[in-house]
């Protein structure tokens, strides 16, 4: 299916205004019957994950950081709304998908994945979560795809798990829940992970978690460390660090995905280009291209939990419609309103198809 000429022209003029060249339309599969909807940031958990998280947060009752408080709540009653829906894959979830016409969930182990756990525990929980994920996908091909969990605490092992996830488990990408022990992926000790992700064509979804200790103090009050604000600031900062480290020069085919309408990184696109020049000239930011060029080449964004027509229009015009994908953020946000948002967004039908499923299919190598 081709985008109509008007859409292409409006995208081209907006990206030209941002000082970036519009990319050619990629080859697209044609639509199966009805509206296909692939949701790309959909969380699950496993009993092993829940038990490991409970053991951690209960063993340190003095820690009051947001993620500890949240995980005491989540693991305190596994029958409550959120944990019940995280642990369920085939009953409540499939029923809700069916009710609103959601074709597929691209599943990922819920934040912070294994990244708060001790390294040996984290490696084991990641492997078993990936095995369970592959099994449920095999039982419901066409309904589920999945992102592999890795333990960045052990980078070489994480790189091997990416290879296993691609070649043996047939998973569709990798999820990393922002910082690990207060460190970010620009740190070269993590580059084996980036290298494997690029080599195996596995996009890295950088999903939020509670801000690192360096950012913690102003996030401690008013619930600021949560998805309300801290998650986005933590994650946008992570992406910008990675970009300005030169990682996308070293790994030019690496794709990074950001949820929540790109965690607002591209809102800054003009200023990122303008203000990056001084740091680049002084050699503080060892990059070969402008931020806007990396944003269009190496970044994809999703609409998870941001049901905002104006932000969607801006994202399409700034990054290109090929780089925007739909997501719900189940079970933290509702399927009904996420579908209503994308069904009714004031965009062309060609744009709707690109965002609802074609871009996800291409980015994550999904078999429908
Ligand atoms: C998200 C939101 C993820 C919440 C979470 O992981 C929690 C998200 C534990 O927006 O992706 C939350 O509590 O709202
Ligand atoms: Mn999420």
PDB file of C-alpha atoms in Angstrom, residues 144-348:
ATOM      1  CA  UNK A 144       1.929 -12.547  20.121  1.00  0.00           C
ATOM      2  CA  UNK A 145       5.466 -11.524  19.279  1.00  0.00           C
ATOM      3  CA  UNK A 146       8.113 -10.636  21.853  1.00  0.00           C
ATOM      4  CA  UNK A 147      11.140  -8.651  22.942  1.00  0.00           C
ATOM      5  CA  UNK A 148      13.931 -10.547  24.674  1.00  0.00           C
ATOM      6  CA  UNK A 149      14.987  -9.639  28.186  1.00  0.00           C
ATOM      7  CA  UNK A 150      18.713  -9.464  28.846  1.00  0.00           C
ATOM      8  CA  UNK A 151      20.741  -8.798  31.971  1.00  0.00           C
ATOM      9  CA  UNK A 152      23.004  -5.847  31.101  1.00  0.00           C
ATOM     10  CA  UNK A 153      24.788  -6.544  34.420  1.00  0.00           C
ATOM     11  CA  UNK A 154      26.677  -9.270  32.506  1.00  0.00           C
ATOM     12  CA  UNK A 155      27.227  -7.698  29.076  1.00  0.00           C
ATOM     13  CA  UNK A 156      28.880 -10.653  27.281  1.00  0.00           C
ATOM     14  CA  UNK A 157      26.146 -12.971  28.505  1.00  0.00           C
ATOM     15  CA  UNK A 158      23.510 -10.439  27.412  1.00  0.00           C
ATOM     16  CA  UNK A 159      25.034 -10.405  23.930  1.00  0.00           C
ATOM     17  CA  UNK A 160      24.838 -14.220  23.819  1.00  0.00           C
ATOM     18  CA  UNK A 161      21.225 -14.086  24.933  1.00  0.00           C
ATOM     19  CA  UNK A 162      20.442 -11.729  22.050  1.00  0.00           C
ATOM     20  CA  UNK A 163      21.906 -14.300  19.654  1.00  0.00           C
ATOM     21  CA  UNK A 164      19.866 -17.091  21.288  1.00  0.00           C
ATOM     22  CA  UNK A 165      16.723 -14.959  21.247  1.00  0.00           C
ATOM     23  CA  UNK A 166      17.082 -14.312  17.534  1.00  0.00           C
ATOM     24  CA  UNK A 167      18.318 -17.649  16.236  1.00  0.00           C
ATOM     25  CA  UNK A 168      16.662 -20.167  18.589  1.00  0.00           C
ATOM     26  CA  UNK A 169      13.653 -18.398  20.117  1.00  0.00           C
ATOM     27  CA  UNK A 170      12.777 -16.282  17.050  1.00  0.00           C
ATOM     28  CA  UNK A 171      12.079 -13.227  19.186  1.00  0.00           C
ATOM     29  CA  UNK A 172      11.713  -9.800  17.612  1.00  0.00           C
ATOM     30  CA  UNK A 173      14.016  -7.433  19.472  1.00  0.00           C
ATOM     31  CA  UNK A 174      15.402  -6.605  22.918  1.00  0.00           C
ATOM     32  CA  UNK A 175      14.034  -4.563  25.795  1.00  0.00           C
ATOM     33  CA  UNK A 176      16.297  -2.652  28.163  1.00  0.00           C
ATOM     34  CA  UNK A 177      14.655  -0.724  30.965  1.00  0.00           C
ATOM     35  CA  UNK A 178      16.939   2.302  30.957  1.00  0.00           C
ATOM     36  CA  UNK A 179      19.791   2.441  33.467  1.00  0.00           C
ATOM     37  CA  UNK A 180      21.471  -0.585  35.015  1.00  0.00           C
ATOM     38  CA  UNK A 181      23.059   0.083  38.410  1.00  0.00           C
ATOM     39  CA  UNK A 182      22.906   3.794  37.519  1.00  0.00           C
ATOM     40  CA  UNK A 183      24.880   3.314  34.287  1.00  0.00           C
ATOM     41  CA  UNK A 184      23.752   3.934  30.721  1.00  0.00           C
ATOM     42  CA  UNK A 185      24.347   2.141  27.430  1.00  0.00           C
ATOM     43  CA  UNK A 186      26.846   4.772  26.262  1.00  0.00           C
ATOM     44  CA  UNK A 187      29.277   3.134  28.715  1.00  0.00           C
ATOM     45  CA  UNK A 188      31.551   1.020  26.495  1.00  0.00           C
ATOM     46  CA  UNK A 189      31.307  -1.987  28.757  1.00  0.00           C
ATOM     47  CA  UNK A 190      27.770  -2.407  27.358  1.00  0.00           C
ATOM     48  CA  UNK A 191      28.764  -2.129  23.698  1.00  0.00           C
ATOM     49  CA  UNK A 192      28.838  -5.909  23.163  1.00  0.00           C
ATOM     50  CA  UNK A 193      25.055  -5.637  23.641  1.00  0.00           C
ATOM     51  CA  UNK A 194      24.797  -2.941  20.959  1.00  0.00           C
ATOM     52  CA  UNK A 195      27.062  -4.952  18.659  1.00  0.00           C
ATOM     53  CA  UNK A 196      24.917  -8.088  18.990  1.00  0.00           C
ATOM     54  CA  UNK A 197      21.695  -6.129  18.540  1.00  0.00           C
ATOM     55  CA  UNK A 198      22.981  -4.623  15.313  1.00  0.00           C
ATOM     56  CA  UNK A 199      24.457  -7.901  14.031  1.00  0.00           C
ATOM     57  CA  UNK A 200      21.225  -9.862  14.634  1.00  0.00           C
ATOM     58  CA  UNK A 201      18.911  -7.064  13.495  1.00  0.00           C
ATOM     59  CA  UNK A 202      17.285  -6.846  16.915  1.00  0.00           C
ATOM     60  CA  UNK A 203      15.964  -3.347  17.735  1.00  0.00           C
ATOM     61  CA  UNK A 204      16.581  -2.227  21.323  1.00  0.00           C
ATOM     62  CA  UNK A 205      13.465  -0.840  22.989  1.00  0.00           C
ATOM     63  CA  UNK A 206      14.686   1.482  25.742  1.00  0.00           C
ATOM     64  CA  UNK A 207      11.783   1.383  28.165  1.00  0.00           C
ATOM     65  CA  UNK A 208      11.513   3.655  31.219  1.00  0.00           C
ATOM     66  CA  UNK A 209      12.288   2.839  34.810  1.00  0.00           C
ATOM     67  CA  UNK A 210      12.657   4.993  37.904  1.00  0.00           C
ATOM     68  CA  UNK A 211      15.471   7.565  37.470  1.00  0.00           C
ATOM     69  CA  UNK A 212      19.047   6.714  38.399  1.00  0.00           C
ATOM     70  CA  UNK A 213      20.471   7.823  41.750  1.00  0.00           C
ATOM     71  CA  UNK A 214      22.203  10.740  40.006  1.00  0.00           C
ATOM     72  CA  UNK A 215      18.783  12.132  39.064  1.00  0.00           C
ATOM     73  CA  UNK A 216      16.955  10.971  42.119  1.00  0.00           C
ATOM     74  CA  UNK A 217      16.682  13.896  44.550  1.00  0.00           C
ATOM     75  CA  UNK A 218      14.300  16.144  42.572  1.00  0.00           C
ATOM     76  CA  UNK A 219      12.231  13.067  41.683  1.00  0.00           C
ATOM     77  CA  UNK A 220      11.637  11.949  45.263  1.00  0.00           C
ATOM     78  CA  UNK A 221       8.597  14.087  46.061  1.00  0.00           C
ATOM     79  CA  UNK A 222       5.135  14.414  44.543  1.00  0.00           C
ATOM     80  CA  UNK A 223       5.317  10.966  42.881  1.00  0.00           C
ATOM     81  CA  UNK A 224       7.822  12.513  40.432  1.00  0.00           C
ATOM     82  CA  UNK A 225       9.899   9.316  40.072  1.00  0.00           C
ATOM     83  CA  UNK A 226       6.983   7.509  38.444  1.00  0.00           C
ATOM     84  CA  UNK A 227       5.553   7.299  34.926  1.00  0.00           C
ATOM     85  CA  UNK A 228       4.118  10.743  35.675  1.00  0.00           C
ATOM     86  CA  UNK A 229       7.495  12.434  34.960  1.00  0.00           C
ATOM     87  CA  UNK A 230      10.664  10.650  36.084  1.00  0.00           C
ATOM     88  CA  UNK A 231      10.297   7.697  33.696  1.00  0.00           C
ATOM     89  CA  UNK A 232      10.377   9.946  30.643  1.00  0.00           C
ATOM     90  CA  UNK A 233      13.230  12.185  31.840  1.00  0.00           C
ATOM     91  CA  UNK A 234      15.330   9.141  32.726  1.00  0.00           C
ATOM     92  CA  UNK A 235      14.712   7.516  29.359  1.00  0.00           C
ATOM     93  CA  UNK A 236      15.065  10.570  27.130  1.00  0.00           C
ATOM     94  CA  UNK A 237      18.343  11.378  28.887  1.00  0.00           C
ATOM     95  CA  UNK A 238      19.473   7.804  28.301  1.00  0.00           C
ATOM     96  CA  UNK A 239      18.801   8.050  24.568  1.00  0.00           C
ATOM     97  CA  UNK A 240      20.549  11.418  24.187  1.00  0.00           C
ATOM     98  CA  UNK A 241      23.613  10.106  26.083  1.00  0.00           C
ATOM     99  CA  UNK A 242      23.747   7.081  23.800  1.00  0.00           C
ATOM    100  CA  UNK A 243      23.376   9.210  20.684  1.00  0.00           C
ATOM    101  CA  UNK A 244      26.058  11.743  21.663  1.00  0.00           C
ATOM    102  CA  UNK A 245      28.533   8.998  22.640  1.00  0.00           C
ATOM    103  CA  UNK A 246      28.982   8.116  18.961  1.00  0.00           C
ATOM    104  CA  UNK A 247      27.263   4.733  19.357  1.00  0.00           C
ATOM    105  CA  UNK A 248      25.304   5.236  16.129  1.00  0.00           C
ATOM    106  CA  UNK A 249      28.533   5.948  14.218  1.00  0.00           C
ATOM    107  CA  UNK A 250      30.055   2.717  15.541  1.00  0.00           C
ATOM    108  CA  UNK A 251      26.755   0.801  14.995  1.00  0.00           C
ATOM    109  CA  UNK A 252      25.039   2.620  12.124  1.00  0.00           C
ATOM    110  CA  UNK A 253      22.378  -0.040  11.592  1.00  0.00           C
ATOM    111  CA  UNK A 254      21.351  -0.166  15.260  1.00  0.00           C
ATOM    112  CA  UNK A 255      17.696   0.708  15.824  1.00  0.00           C
ATOM    113  CA  UNK A 256      16.524   2.114  19.146  1.00  0.00           C
ATOM    114  CA  UNK A 257      12.835   2.394  20.000  1.00  0.00           C
ATOM    115  CA  UNK A 258      11.426   4.855  22.520  1.00  0.00           C
ATOM    116  CA  UNK A 259       7.851   4.694  23.799  1.00  0.00           C
ATOM    117  CA  UNK A 260       5.554   7.380  25.164  1.00  0.00           C
ATOM    118  CA  UNK A 261       5.752   9.383  21.931  1.00  0.00           C
ATOM    119  CA  UNK A 262       9.534   9.227  21.803  1.00  0.00           C
ATOM    120  CA  UNK A 263       9.828  10.367  25.437  1.00  0.00           C
ATOM    121  CA  UNK A 264       9.677  13.864  23.850  1.00  0.00           C
ATOM    122  CA  UNK A 265      13.272  13.694  22.543  1.00  0.00           C
ATOM    123  CA  UNK A 266      12.258  14.861  19.051  1.00  0.00           C
ATOM    124  CA  UNK A 267      10.376  17.843  20.488  1.00  0.00           C
ATOM    125  CA  UNK A 268      13.914  19.227  20.933  1.00  0.00           C
ATOM    126  CA  UNK A 269      15.080  18.386  17.393  1.00  0.00           C
ATOM    127  CA  UNK A 270      15.893  21.922  16.269  1.00  0.00           C
ATOM    128  CA  UNK A 271      17.584  22.858  19.515  1.00  0.00           C
ATOM    129  CA  UNK A 272      19.490  19.558  19.679  1.00  0.00           C
ATOM    130  CA  UNK A 273      21.038  20.362  16.290  1.00  0.00           C
ATOM    131  CA  UNK A 274      21.725  23.990  17.161  1.00  0.00           C
ATOM    132  CA  UNK A 275      23.126  23.452  20.642  1.00  0.00           C
ATOM    133  CA  UNK A 276      25.098  20.311  19.796  1.00  0.00           C
ATOM    134  CA  UNK A 277      27.467  22.225  17.540  1.00  0.00           C
ATOM    135  CA  UNK A 278      29.588  23.780  20.297  1.00  0.00           C
ATOM    136  CA  UNK A 279      30.129  20.460  22.073  1.00  0.00           C
ATOM    137  CA  UNK A 280      30.940  18.710  18.802  1.00  0.00           C
ATOM    138  CA  UNK A 281      33.474  21.416  17.870  1.00  0.00           C
ATOM    139  CA  UNK A 282      35.163  21.081  21.257  1.00  0.00           C
ATOM    140  CA  UNK A 283      35.331  17.299  20.823  1.00  0.00           C
ATOM    141  CA  UNK A 284      33.141  16.645  23.867  1.00  0.00           C
ATOM    142  CA  UNK A 285      30.540  14.848  21.802  1.00  0.00           C
ATOM    143  CA  UNK A 286      32.311  12.481  19.406  1.00  0.00           C
ATOM    144  CA  UNK A 287      29.608  12.264  16.744  1.00  0.00           C
ATOM    145  CA  UNK A 288      29.831  12.445  12.952  1.00  0.00           C
ATOM    146  CA  UNK A 289      26.320  13.685  12.238  1.00  0.00           C
ATOM    147  CA  UNK A 290      23.723  16.026  13.640  1.00  0.00           C
ATOM    148  CA  UNK A 291      21.223  14.757  16.231  1.00  0.00           C
ATOM    149  CA  UNK A 292      18.362  15.148  13.716  1.00  0.00           C
ATOM    150  CA  UNK A 293      20.115  12.729  11.361  1.00  0.00           C
ATOM    151  CA  UNK A 294      20.418  10.041  14.044  1.00  0.00           C
ATOM    152  CA  UNK A 295      16.824  10.646  15.125  1.00  0.00           C
ATOM    153  CA  UNK A 296      15.598   9.871  11.622  1.00  0.00           C
ATOM    154  CA  UNK A 297      17.991   6.993  10.928  1.00  0.00           C
ATOM    155  CA  UNK A 298      18.343   5.126  14.220  1.00  0.00           C
ATOM    156  CA  UNK A 299      15.217   5.977  16.226  1.00  0.00           C
ATOM    157  CA  UNK A 300      11.683   4.632  16.054  1.00  0.00           C
ATOM    158  CA  UNK A 301       9.030   5.839  18.466  1.00  0.00           C
ATOM    159  CA  UNK A 302       5.750   4.442  19.732  1.00  0.00           C
ATOM    160  CA  UNK A 303       2.562   6.071  20.943  1.00  0.00           C
ATOM    161  CA  UNK A 304       2.374   4.060  24.191  1.00  0.00           C
ATOM    162  CA  UNK A 305       0.294   5.895  26.743  1.00  0.00           C
ATOM    163  CA  UNK A 306       0.306   9.226  24.883  1.00  0.00           C
ATOM    164  CA  UNK A 307      -3.097   9.706  23.322  1.00  0.00           C
ATOM    165  CA  UNK A 308      -2.511  13.171  21.951  1.00  0.00           C
ATOM    166  CA  UNK A 309      -3.416  14.082  18.353  1.00  0.00           C
ATOM    167  CA  UNK A 310      -1.155  17.136  18.201  1.00  0.00           C
ATOM    168  CA  UNK A 311       1.865  15.191  19.485  1.00  0.00           C
ATOM    169  CA  UNK A 312       1.139  12.437  16.958  1.00  0.00           C
ATOM    170  CA  UNK A 313       0.949  14.897  14.034  1.00  0.00           C
ATOM    171  CA  UNK A 314       4.175  16.551  15.160  1.00  0.00           C
ATOM    172  CA  UNK A 315       5.900  13.153  15.414  1.00  0.00           C
ATOM    173  CA  UNK A 316       4.843  12.079  11.921  1.00  0.00           C
ATOM    174  CA  UNK A 317       5.927  15.392  10.403  1.00  0.00           C
ATOM    175  CA  UNK A 318       9.248  15.495  12.250  1.00  0.00           C
ATOM    176  CA  UNK A 319      10.456  11.889  12.172  1.00  0.00           C
ATOM    177  CA  UNK A 320       8.562  10.569   9.157  1.00  0.00           C
ATOM    178  CA  UNK A 321       5.489   8.370   9.289  1.00  0.00           C
ATOM    179  CA  UNK A 322       7.676   5.268   8.825  1.00  0.00           C
ATOM    180  CA  UNK A 323       9.221   5.799  12.228  1.00  0.00           C
ATOM    181  CA  UNK A 324       6.062   5.915  14.349  1.00  0.00           C
ATOM    182  CA  UNK A 325       4.329   2.806  15.758  1.00  0.00           C
ATOM    183  CA  UNK A 326       1.242   2.231  17.861  1.00  0.00           C
ATOM    184  CA  UNK A 327       1.277   0.855  21.421  1.00  0.00           C
ATOM    185  CA  UNK A 328      -1.132   0.545  24.323  1.00  0.00           C
ATOM    186  CA  UNK A 329       1.123   0.079  27.389  1.00  0.00           C
ATOM    187  CA  UNK A 330      -1.090  -2.740  28.655  1.00  0.00           C
ATOM    188  CA  UNK A 331      -1.922  -3.299  31.466  1.00  0.00           C
ATOM    189  CA  UNK A 332      -0.870   0.112  32.756  1.00  0.00           C
ATOM    190  CA  UNK A 333      -3.144   1.894  30.294  1.00  0.00           C
ATOM    191  CA  UNK A 334      -6.391   0.909  28.657  1.00  0.00           C
ATOM    192  CA  UNK A 335      -6.876  -0.933  25.382  1.00  0.00           C
ATOM    193  CA  UNK A 336     -10.203   0.758  24.700  1.00  0.00           C
ATOM    194  CA  UNK A 337      -8.854   4.312  24.758  1.00  0.00           C
ATOM    195  CA  UNK A 338      -5.637   3.432  22.887  1.00  0.00           C
ATOM    196  CA  UNK A 339      -7.685   1.906  20.060  1.00  0.00           C
ATOM    197  CA  UNK A 340     -10.136   4.815  20.110  1.00  0.00           C
ATOM    198  CA  UNK A 341      -7.220   7.244  19.866  1.00  0.00           C
ATOM    199  CA  UNK A 342      -5.629   5.587  16.843  1.00  0.00           C
ATOM    200  CA  UNK A 343      -8.917   4.739  15.094  1.00  0.00           C
ATOM    201  CA  UNK A 344      -9.956   8.400  15.276  1.00  0.00           C
ATOM    202  CA  UNK A 345      -6.662  10.303  14.975  1.00  0.00           C
ATOM    203  CA  UNK A 346      -6.973  12.936  12.210  1.00  0.00           C
ATOM    204  CA  UNK A 347      -4.420  11.329   9.879  1.00  0.00           C
ATOM    205  CA  UNK A 348      -4.708   9.680   6.445  1.00  0.00           C
TER     206      UNK A 348
END
